[in-house]
PDB file of C-alpha atoms in Angstrom:
ATOM      1  CA  UNK A   1      33.362  15.795  22.687  1.00 44.00           C
ATOM      2  CA  UNK A   2      31.455  15.359  19.140  1.00 49.00           C
ATOM      3  CA  UNK A   3      29.219  18.114  18.131  1.00 50.00           C
ATOM      4  CA  UNK A   4      25.554  17.308  17.859  1.00 53.00           C
ATOM      5  CA  UNK A   5      24.209  17.486  14.292  1.00 57.00           C
ATOM      6  CA  UNK A   6      20.560  18.018  13.363  1.00 70.00           C
ATOM      7  CA  UNK A   7      19.474  15.980  10.304  1.00 82.00           C
ATOM      8  CA  UNK A   8      17.808  18.122   7.556  1.00 90.00           C
ATOM      9  CA  UNK A   9      17.121  18.146   4.037  1.00 93.00           C
ATOM     10  CA  UNK A  10      16.490  21.006   1.827  1.00 96.00           C
ATOM     11  CA  UNK A  11      15.444  20.929  -2.010  1.00 96.00           C
ATOM     12  CA  UNK A  12      15.461  23.817  -4.180  1.00 97.00           C
ATOM     13  CA  UNK A  13      14.182  23.989  -7.891  1.00 97.00           C
ATOM     14  CA  UNK A  14      16.368  26.014 -10.332  1.00 97.00           C
ATOM     15  CA  UNK A  15      14.894  25.817 -13.886  1.00 95.00           C
ATOM     16  CA  UNK A  16      14.989  22.091 -14.790  1.00 96.00           C
ATOM     17  CA  UNK A  17      17.452  21.319 -12.012  1.00 97.00           C
ATOM     18  CA  UNK A  18      16.579  19.914  -8.547  1.00 97.00           C
ATOM     19  CA  UNK A  19      19.162  20.936  -5.850  1.00 98.00           C
ATOM     20  CA  UNK A  20      19.148  18.758  -2.621  1.00 98.00           C
ATOM     21  CA  UNK A  21      21.360  19.153   0.571  1.00 98.00           C
ATOM     22  CA  UNK A  22      21.085  16.472   3.086  1.00 97.00           C
ATOM     23  CA  UNK A  23      22.559  16.562   6.262  1.00 95.00           C
ATOM     24  CA  UNK A  24      22.402  13.754   8.875  1.00 94.00           C
ATOM     25  CA  UNK A  25      24.453  12.193  11.896  1.00 93.00           C
ATOM     26  CA  UNK A  26      27.915  10.618  11.845  1.00 95.00           C
ATOM     27  CA  UNK A  27      28.047   7.288  10.138  1.00 95.00           C
ATOM     28  CA  UNK A  28      27.747   4.640  12.918  1.00 94.00           C
ATOM     29  CA  UNK A  29      30.790   2.342  13.493  1.00 94.00           C
ATOM     30  CA  UNK A  30      29.430  -0.837  12.019  1.00 96.00           C
ATOM     31  CA  UNK A  31      28.454   1.077   8.989  1.00 96.00           C
ATOM     32  CA  UNK A  32      31.896   2.804   8.934  1.00 96.00           C
ATOM     33  CA  UNK A  33      33.710  -0.323   9.121  1.00 95.00           C
ATOM     34  CA  UNK A  34      31.838  -1.846   6.034  1.00 96.00           C
ATOM     35  CA  UNK A  35      32.939   1.368   4.314  1.00 96.00           C
ATOM     36  CA  UNK A  36      36.354   0.911   5.388  1.00 93.00           C
ATOM     37  CA  UNK A  37      36.782  -2.560   4.250  1.00 94.00           C
ATOM     38  CA  UNK A  38      35.112  -1.746   0.820  1.00 94.00           C
ATOM     39  CA  UNK A  39      37.645   0.967   0.491  1.00 92.00           C
ATOM     40  CA  UNK A  40      40.459  -1.338   1.608  1.00 88.00           C
ATOM     41  CA  UNK A  41      41.245   1.450   4.301  1.00 88.00           C
ATOM     42  CA  UNK A  42      42.022   0.371   8.126  1.00 88.00           C
ATOM     43  CA  UNK A  43      39.334   3.093   8.901  1.00 91.00           C
ATOM     44  CA  UNK A  44      37.434   5.817   7.654  1.00 94.00           C
ATOM     45  CA  UNK A  45      37.644   9.754   9.146  1.00 96.00           C
ATOM     46  CA  UNK A  46      36.566  10.042  12.733  1.00 95.00           C
ATOM     47  CA  UNK A  47      33.511  12.251  11.687  1.00 97.00           C
ATOM     48  CA  UNK A  48      32.237  10.285   8.471  1.00 97.00           C
ATOM     49  CA  UNK A  49      28.854  11.669   7.105  1.00 97.00           C
ATOM     50  CA  UNK A  50      28.349   8.873   4.770  1.00 95.00           C
ATOM     51  CA  UNK A  51      24.487   9.939   4.086  1.00 95.00           C
ATOM     52  CA  UNK A  52      25.493  13.608   3.743  1.00 97.00           C
ATOM     53  CA  UNK A  53      25.113  14.721  -0.031  1.00 98.00           C
ATOM     54  CA  UNK A  54      24.773  17.709  -2.559  1.00 98.00           C
ATOM     55  CA  UNK A  55      22.987  16.695  -5.408  1.00 98.00           C
ATOM     56  CA  UNK A  56      22.392  18.877  -8.479  1.00 98.00           C
ATOM     57  CA  UNK A  57      20.113  16.844 -10.919  1.00 98.00           C
ATOM     58  CA  UNK A  58      18.274  17.790 -14.073  1.00 97.00           C
ATOM     59  CA  UNK A  59      14.773  16.769 -14.662  1.00 95.00           C
ATOM     60  CA  UNK A  60      16.117  14.312 -17.317  1.00 95.00           C
ATOM     61  CA  UNK A  61      17.895  12.648 -14.405  1.00 95.00           C
ATOM     62  CA  UNK A  62      21.599  13.604 -15.247  1.00 97.00           C
ATOM     63  CA  UNK A  63      23.668  15.868 -12.992  1.00 98.00           C
ATOM     64  CA  UNK A  64      26.509  15.561 -10.474  1.00 98.00           C
ATOM     65  CA  UNK A  65      26.678  15.037  -6.726  1.00 98.00           C
ATOM     66  CA  UNK A  66      29.164  15.319  -3.997  1.00 98.00           C
ATOM     67  CA  UNK A  67      29.527  12.576  -1.279  1.00 98.00           C
ATOM     68  CA  UNK A  68      31.901  11.233   1.235  1.00 98.00           C
ATOM     69  CA  UNK A  69      32.283   7.536   0.282  1.00 97.00           C
ATOM     70  CA  UNK A  70      33.108   8.511  -3.492  1.00 98.00           C
ATOM     71  CA  UNK A  71      35.331  10.919  -2.342  1.00 98.00           C
ATOM     72  CA  UNK A  72      37.231   8.506  -0.087  1.00 97.00           C
ATOM     73  CA  UNK A  73      37.857   6.340  -3.504  1.00 96.00           C
ATOM     74  CA  UNK A  74      40.121   8.969  -4.649  1.00 94.00           C
ATOM     75  CA  UNK A  75      42.682   8.694  -1.829  1.00 92.00           C
ATOM     76  CA  UNK A  76      45.825   7.406  -2.865  1.00 78.00           C
ATOM     77  CA  UNK A  77      46.771   4.447  -0.630  1.00 70.00           C
ATOM     78  CA  UNK A  78      49.856   3.426  -2.512  1.00 63.00           C
ATOM     79  CA  UNK A  79      52.126   6.561  -2.601  1.00 53.00           C
ATOM     80  CA  UNK A  80      52.369  10.334  -1.690  1.00 46.00           C
ATOM     81  CA  UNK A  81      52.001   9.516   1.929  1.00 56.00           C
ATOM     82  CA  UNK A  82      52.760  12.434   4.663  1.00 59.00           C
ATOM     83  CA  UNK A  83      55.901  11.165   6.487  1.00 56.00           C
ATOM     84  CA  UNK A  84      55.684  12.615  10.063  1.00 50.00           C
ATOM     85  CA  UNK A  85      56.792  11.143  13.324  1.00 43.00           C
ATOM     86  CA  UNK A  86      53.197  11.190  14.483  1.00 49.00           C
ATOM     87  CA  UNK A  87      51.875   8.861  11.727  1.00 53.00           C
ATOM     88  CA  UNK A  88      52.996   5.443  13.278  1.00 52.00           C
ATOM     89  CA  UNK A  89      51.386   6.486  16.625  1.00 50.00           C
ATOM     90  CA  UNK A  90      48.222   7.811  14.957  1.00 48.00           C
ATOM     91  CA  UNK A  91      47.711   4.746  12.932  1.00 55.00           C
ATOM     92  CA  UNK A  92      48.357   2.298  16.113  1.00 55.00           C
ATOM     93  CA  UNK A  93      45.694   4.388  18.048  1.00 54.00           C
ATOM     94  CA  UNK A  94      43.175   3.843  15.515  1.00 56.00           C
ATOM     95  CA  UNK A  95      43.636   0.256  15.001  1.00 55.00           C
ATOM     96  CA  UNK A  96      42.688  -2.566  17.650  1.00 50.00           C
ATOM     97  CA  UNK A  97      46.014  -4.058  18.927  1.00 47.00           C
ATOM     98  CA  UNK A  98      45.468  -7.623  17.556  1.00 44.00           C
ATOM     99  CA  UNK A  99      44.741  -6.157  14.094  1.00 41.00           C
ATOM    100  CA  UNK A 100      47.804  -4.048  14.011  1.00 38.00           C
ATOM    101  CA  UNK A 101      50.138  -6.291  12.375  1.00 39.00           C
ATOM    102  CA  UNK A 102      47.456  -7.293   9.544  1.00 40.00           C
ATOM    103  CA  UNK A 103      47.810  -3.672   8.097  1.00 38.00           C
ATOM    104  CA  UNK A 104      50.293  -4.037   5.552  1.00 40.00           C
ATOM    105  CA  UNK A 105      49.272  -1.681   2.843  1.00 49.00           C
ATOM    106  CA  UNK A 106      50.365   1.747   2.402  1.00 57.00           C
ATOM    107  CA  UNK A 107      47.765   4.050   4.253  1.00 64.00           C
ATOM    108  CA  UNK A 108      47.229   7.854   3.423  1.00 82.00           C
ATOM    109  CA  UNK A 109      46.316   8.787   7.060  1.00 86.00           C
ATOM    110  CA  UNK A 110      45.447  12.303   5.930  1.00 92.00           C
ATOM    111  CA  UNK A 111      42.692  11.407   3.612  1.00 94.00           C
ATOM    112  CA  UNK A 112      44.001  13.521   0.790  1.00 95.00           C
ATOM    113  CA  UNK A 113      41.761  13.394  -2.229  1.00 96.00           C
ATOM    114  CA  UNK A 114      41.368  15.025  -5.508  1.00 96.00           C
ATOM    115  CA  UNK A 115      37.556  14.162  -5.872  1.00 98.00           C
ATOM    116  CA  UNK A 116      35.813  16.431  -8.205  1.00 98.00           C
ATOM    117  CA  UNK A 117      32.099  15.026  -7.876  1.00 98.00           C
ATOM    118  CA  UNK A 118      30.141  11.994  -8.959  1.00 98.00           C
ATOM    119  CA  UNK A 119      28.482  12.179 -12.363  1.00 98.00           C
ATOM    120  CA  UNK A 120      24.764  10.954 -12.216  1.00 97.00           C
ATOM    121  CA  UNK A 121      22.682   9.632 -14.825  1.00 94.00           C
ATOM    122  CA  UNK A 122      22.289   6.099 -16.841  1.00 89.00           C
ATOM    123  CA  UNK A 123      20.972   7.008 -20.363  1.00 90.00           C
ATOM    124  CA  UNK A 124      22.005  10.532 -20.215  1.00 94.00           C
ATOM    125  CA  UNK A 125      25.267  12.193 -18.558  1.00 95.00           C
ATOM    126  CA  UNK A 126      27.208  15.222 -18.698  1.00 97.00           C
ATOM    127  CA  UNK A 127      30.155  15.166 -20.943  1.00 96.00           C
ATOM    128  CA  UNK A 128      33.478  16.228 -19.463  1.00 97.00           C
ATOM    129  CA  UNK A 129      36.157  17.802 -21.725  1.00 98.00           C
ATOM    130  CA  UNK A 130      39.137  20.024 -21.039  1.00 98.00           C
ATOM    131  CA  UNK A 131      38.505  23.552 -21.822  1.00 97.00           C
ATOM    132  CA  UNK A 132      40.390  27.045 -21.571  1.00 97.00           C
ATOM    133  CA  UNK A 133      37.312  28.884 -20.515  1.00 96.00           C
ATOM    134  CA  UNK A 134      37.370  29.977 -16.911  1.00 95.00           C
ATOM    135  CA  UNK A 135      34.785  30.873 -14.402  1.00 95.00           C
ATOM    136  CA  UNK A 136      34.079  34.558 -14.688  1.00 90.00           C
ATOM    137  CA  UNK A 137      34.980  35.548 -10.755  1.00 88.00           C
ATOM    138  CA  UNK A 138      33.471  39.158 -11.713  1.00 87.00           C
ATOM    139  CA  UNK A 139      30.063  37.793 -12.370  1.00 86.00           C
ATOM    140  CA  UNK A 140      30.290  36.044  -9.039  1.00 86.00           C
ATOM    141  CA  UNK A 141      31.140  39.327  -7.122  1.00 84.00           C
ATOM    142  CA  UNK A 142      27.981  40.904  -8.527  1.00 84.00           C
ATOM    143  CA  UNK A 143      25.585  41.865  -5.984  1.00 85.00           C
ATOM    144  CA  UNK A 144      22.506  39.226  -6.842  1.00 87.00           C
ATOM    145  CA  UNK A 145      19.851  37.927  -4.530  1.00 93.00           C
ATOM    146  CA  UNK A 146      21.033  34.475  -2.867  1.00 95.00           C
ATOM    147  CA  UNK A 147      18.002  32.496  -3.386  1.00 96.00           C
ATOM    148  CA  UNK A 148      19.465  29.277  -1.704  1.00 97.00           C
ATOM    149  CA  UNK A 149      22.332  28.666   0.247  1.00 96.00           C
ATOM    150  CA  UNK A 150      23.847  25.524   1.964  1.00 97.00           C
ATOM    151  CA  UNK A 151      26.940  24.043   3.270  1.00 97.00           C
ATOM    152  CA  UNK A 152      27.314  20.450   3.825  1.00 97.00           C
ATOM    153  CA  UNK A 153      30.271  18.556   5.755  1.00 97.00           C
ATOM    154  CA  UNK A 154      31.202  15.267   4.279  1.00 98.00           C
ATOM    155  CA  UNK A 155      34.024  14.139   6.518  1.00 98.00           C
ATOM    156  CA  UNK A 156      36.591  15.546   9.051  1.00 98.00           C
ATOM    157  CA  UNK A 157      39.295  13.782  11.242  1.00 96.00           C
ATOM    158  CA  UNK A 158      41.672  15.580  13.653  1.00 94.00           C
ATOM    159  CA  UNK A 159      44.607  13.250  12.952  1.00 89.00           C
ATOM    160  CA  UNK A 160      45.070  12.189  16.435  1.00 84.00           C
ATOM    161  CA  UNK A 161      45.183  15.930  17.470  1.00 87.00           C
ATOM    162  CA  UNK A 162      47.980  16.447  15.076  1.00 87.00           C
ATOM    163  CA  UNK A 163      46.045  18.767  12.626  1.00 94.00           C
ATOM    164  CA  UNK A 164      42.824  18.403  10.586  1.00 96.00           C
ATOM    165  CA  UNK A 165      41.394  16.666   7.443  1.00 97.00           C
ATOM    166  CA  UNK A 166      38.234  17.908   6.044  1.00 98.00           C
ATOM    167  CA  UNK A 167      36.115  17.746   3.097  1.00 98.00           C
ATOM    168  CA  UNK A 168      32.887  20.222   2.782  1.00 98.00           C
ATOM    169  CA  UNK A 169      30.738  21.470   0.058  1.00 98.00           C
ATOM    170  CA  UNK A 170      28.596  24.494  -0.239  1.00 98.00           C
ATOM    171  CA  UNK A 171      26.378  25.956  -3.077  1.00 98.00           C
ATOM    172  CA  UNK A 172      24.607  29.399  -3.534  1.00 96.00           C
ATOM    173  CA  UNK A 173      22.073  30.081  -5.868  1.00 97.00           C
ATOM    174  CA  UNK A 174      21.517  33.286  -7.727  1.00 96.00           C
ATOM    175  CA  UNK A 175      18.642  34.204  -9.914  1.00 95.00           C
ATOM    176  CA  UNK A 176      21.007  33.991 -13.077  1.00 93.00           C
ATOM    177  CA  UNK A 177      23.472  30.919 -12.186  1.00 95.00           C
ATOM    178  CA  UNK A 178      24.350  28.538  -9.395  1.00 97.00           C
ATOM    179  CA  UNK A 179      27.881  28.173  -7.744  1.00 97.00           C
ATOM    180  CA  UNK A 180      29.430  25.311  -5.889  1.00 98.00           C
ATOM    181  CA  UNK A 181      32.756  24.989  -3.855  1.00 98.00           C
ATOM    182  CA  UNK A 182      34.010  21.564  -2.778  1.00 98.00           C
ATOM    183  CA  UNK A 183      37.015  21.830  -0.380  1.00 98.00           C
ATOM    184  CA  UNK A 184      39.407  19.575   1.005  1.00 98.00           C
ATOM    185  CA  UNK A 185      41.625  21.164   3.691  1.00 98.00           C
ATOM    186  CA  UNK A 186      44.403  19.431   5.264  1.00 97.00           C
ATOM    187  CA  UNK A 187      46.880  20.787   8.134  1.00 96.00           C
ATOM    188  CA  UNK A 188      49.579  18.655   9.585  1.00 93.00           C
ATOM    189  CA  UNK A 189      50.657  20.632  12.414  1.00 92.00           C
ATOM    190  CA  UNK A 190      54.137  21.522  11.934  1.00 89.00           C
ATOM    191  CA  UNK A 191      54.554  19.755   8.541  1.00 91.00           C
ATOM    192  CA  UNK A 192      52.358  21.013   5.943  1.00 93.00           C
ATOM    193  CA  UNK A 193      48.912  22.605   4.642  1.00 96.00           C
ATOM    194  CA  UNK A 194      47.260  21.406   1.503  1.00 96.00           C
ATOM    195  CA  UNK A 195      44.013  22.613  -0.225  1.00 98.00           C
ATOM    196  CA  UNK A 196      42.250  21.043  -3.027  1.00 98.00           C
ATOM    197  CA  UNK A 197      39.266  22.988  -4.251  1.00 98.00           C
ATOM    198  CA  UNK A 198      36.826  22.325  -7.047  1.00 98.00           C
ATOM    199  CA  UNK A 199      34.366  25.029  -8.234  1.00 98.00           C
ATOM    200  CA  UNK A 200      31.383  24.483 -10.427  1.00 98.00           C
ATOM    201  CA  UNK A 201      29.672  27.294 -12.014  1.00 98.00           C
ATOM    202  CA  UNK A 202      26.588  27.219 -14.254  1.00 97.00           C
ATOM    203  CA  UNK A 203      24.573  30.064 -15.929  1.00 96.00           C
ATOM    204  CA  UNK A 204      20.896  29.499 -16.675  1.00 94.00           C
ATOM    205  CA  UNK A 205      21.235  30.268 -20.340  1.00 91.00           C
ATOM    206  CA  UNK A 206      24.219  27.997 -20.737  1.00 95.00           C
ATOM    207  CA  UNK A 207      24.097  24.298 -21.816  1.00 96.00           C
ATOM    208  CA  UNK A 208      27.074  23.397 -19.791  1.00 97.00           C
ATOM    209  CA  UNK A 209      28.819  23.904 -16.506  1.00 98.00           C
ATOM    210  CA  UNK A 210      32.403  25.017 -15.874  1.00 98.00           C
ATOM    211  CA  UNK A 211      34.524  23.065 -13.210  1.00 98.00           C
ATOM    212  CA  UNK A 212      37.890  24.210 -11.970  1.00 98.00           C
ATOM    213  CA  UNK A 213      40.187  22.102  -9.796  1.00 98.00           C
ATOM    214  CA  UNK A 214      42.911  23.770  -8.104  1.00 98.00           C
ATOM    215  CA  UNK A 215      45.532  22.069  -5.779  1.00 98.00           C
ATOM    216  CA  UNK A 216      47.638  24.094  -3.316  1.00 97.00           C
ATOM    217  CA  UNK A 217      50.306  23.141  -1.049  1.00 97.00           C
ATOM    218  CA  UNK A 218      53.102  24.394   1.096  1.00 96.00           C
ATOM    219  CA  UNK A 219      55.279  23.134   3.979  1.00 94.00           C
ATOM    220  CA  UNK A 220      54.814  24.727   7.182  1.00 93.00           C
ATOM    221  CA  UNK A 221      58.708  25.834   7.004  1.00 93.00           C
ATOM    222  CA  UNK A 222      57.878  27.856   4.254  1.00 95.00           C
ATOM    223  CA  UNK A 223      55.069  29.737   5.757  1.00 96.00           C
ATOM    224  CA  UNK A 224      57.313  31.134   8.860  1.00 94.00           C
ATOM    225  CA  UNK A 225      56.127  34.912   7.514  1.00 94.00           C
ATOM    226  CA  UNK A 226      52.438  33.935   7.816  1.00 95.00           C
ATOM    227  CA  UNK A 227      50.727  34.455  10.994  1.00 94.00           C
ATOM    228  CA  UNK A 228      50.023  31.121  12.471  1.00 93.00           C
ATOM    229  CA  UNK A 229      46.422  32.088  13.583  1.00 94.00           C
ATOM    230  CA  UNK A 230      45.759  31.960   9.651  1.00 95.00           C
ATOM    231  CA  UNK A 231      46.732  28.363   9.457  1.00 96.00           C
ATOM    232  CA  UNK A 232      43.398  27.295  10.786  1.00 94.00           C
ATOM    233  CA  UNK A 233      41.400  29.603   8.150  1.00 95.00           C
ATOM    234  CA  UNK A 234      41.327  28.022   4.850  1.00 96.00           C
ATOM    235  CA  UNK A 235      40.023  31.214   3.084  1.00 95.00           C
ATOM    236  CA  UNK A 236      42.734  33.370   4.664  1.00 96.00           C
ATOM    237  CA  UNK A 237      45.822  30.791   4.159  1.00 97.00           C
ATOM    238  CA  UNK A 238      44.852  30.115   0.559  1.00 96.00           C
ATOM    239  CA  UNK A 239      46.439  33.003  -0.795  1.00 96.00           C
ATOM    240  CA  UNK A 240      49.988  31.951   0.757  1.00 97.00           C
ATOM    241  CA  UNK A 241      49.897  28.154  -0.681  1.00 97.00           C
ATOM    242  CA  UNK A 242      51.424  27.720  -4.196  1.00 97.00           C
ATOM    243  CA  UNK A 243      49.208  26.101  -6.779  1.00 97.00           C
ATOM    244  CA  UNK A 244      50.566  22.726  -7.774  1.00 97.00           C
ATOM    245  CA  UNK A 245      47.792  21.899 -10.169  1.00 97.00           C
ATOM    246  CA  UNK A 246      45.097  23.263 -11.865  1.00 97.00           C
ATOM    247  CA  UNK A 247      42.329  21.583 -14.294  1.00 97.00           C
ATOM    248  CA  UNK A 248      39.761  23.433 -16.073  1.00 98.00           C
ATOM    249  CA  UNK A 249      36.630  21.359 -17.628  1.00 98.00           C
ATOM    250  CA  UNK A 250      33.516  22.119 -19.389  1.00 98.00           C
ATOM    251  CA  UNK A 251      30.569  19.779 -18.370  1.00 98.00           C
ATOM    252  CA  UNK A 252      28.191  19.660 -21.431  1.00 97.00           C
ATOM    253  CA  UNK A 253      24.532  18.695 -21.231  1.00 96.00           C
ATOM    254  CA  UNK A 254      23.619  15.657 -23.451  1.00 93.00           C
ATOM    255  CA  UNK A 255      22.739  16.469 -27.138  1.00 86.00           C
ATOM    256  CA  UNK A 256      19.380  14.687 -26.951  1.00 76.00           C
ATOM    257  CA  UNK A 257      18.112  17.284 -24.347  1.00 68.00           C
ATOM    258  CA  UNK A 258      15.195  19.070 -25.478  1.00 54.00           C
ATOM    259  CA  UNK A 259      15.502  22.881 -25.613  1.00 49.00           C
ATOM    260  CA  UNK A 260      12.415  23.485 -23.252  1.00 46.00           C
ATOM    261  CA  UNK A 261      14.269  21.497 -20.601  1.00 47.00           C
ATOM    262  CA  UNK A 262      17.311  24.079 -20.712  1.00 45.00           C
ATOM    263  CA  UNK A 263      14.957  27.171 -20.194  1.00 44.00           C
ATOM    264  CA  UNK A 264      16.199  29.984 -18.006  1.00 41.00           C
ATOM    265  CA  UNK A 265      14.465  29.773 -14.495  1.00 41.00           C
ATOM    266  CA  UNK A 266      11.896  32.224 -13.520  1.00 40.00           C
ATOM    267  CA  UNK A 267      12.699  34.626 -10.873  1.00 40.00           C
ATOM    268  CA  UNK A 268      11.095  33.848  -7.531  1.00 33.00           C
TER     269      UNK A 268
END
């Protein structure tokens, strides 16, 4: 039975930034079919929250947001498929019989995505570049007041009862900074566990954000020493998953931005 979700929208102002977290119902079948067709997929995840979004937008209109449709654009439908016995059975169960033979393209039924967010803005945009600077985790551990917190589920699929594939994003805002965690979590029972995390951090007195992407993965056969109860808890299992890829980036504000627009927010 699908859980019931209440629609909500929360806005928060952080200096020149408007933070918006919108949560609403699961996308209806007709809309889901249109998205699947646009993305050249047989189907989208069972629980597809197409109108859910976390948006971080500057008063000059540039920024970044996180949404399900753009995340699915990064699903690789040509290679890197998880080959398991249940994959064929699952695909057939999700396809109408008369259409089954029409699905000839490779299909990543795990919905694995390395999506890191969608940049906003027409005239002005954040400038993305590689960096050696890392998010200061010690600052994040400091006991600061949480002024705003939200978690938004973007999609989830139980892979025909053979595991779970989900994408969610959460944000917390402190007086001096905000921190975002976008997490893709995949568990294919008896096969593998994969986790793609994107962390975004901005200090109010800086003219840039730091973005760190980390991909972790392990075959279940390599996790026999780990209690199986941890397999369903991303926070607990993460420490046992070897890092496969790390990307550190700096998202710099447009140069034309006025100094006043980058002011430190007042304490509230």
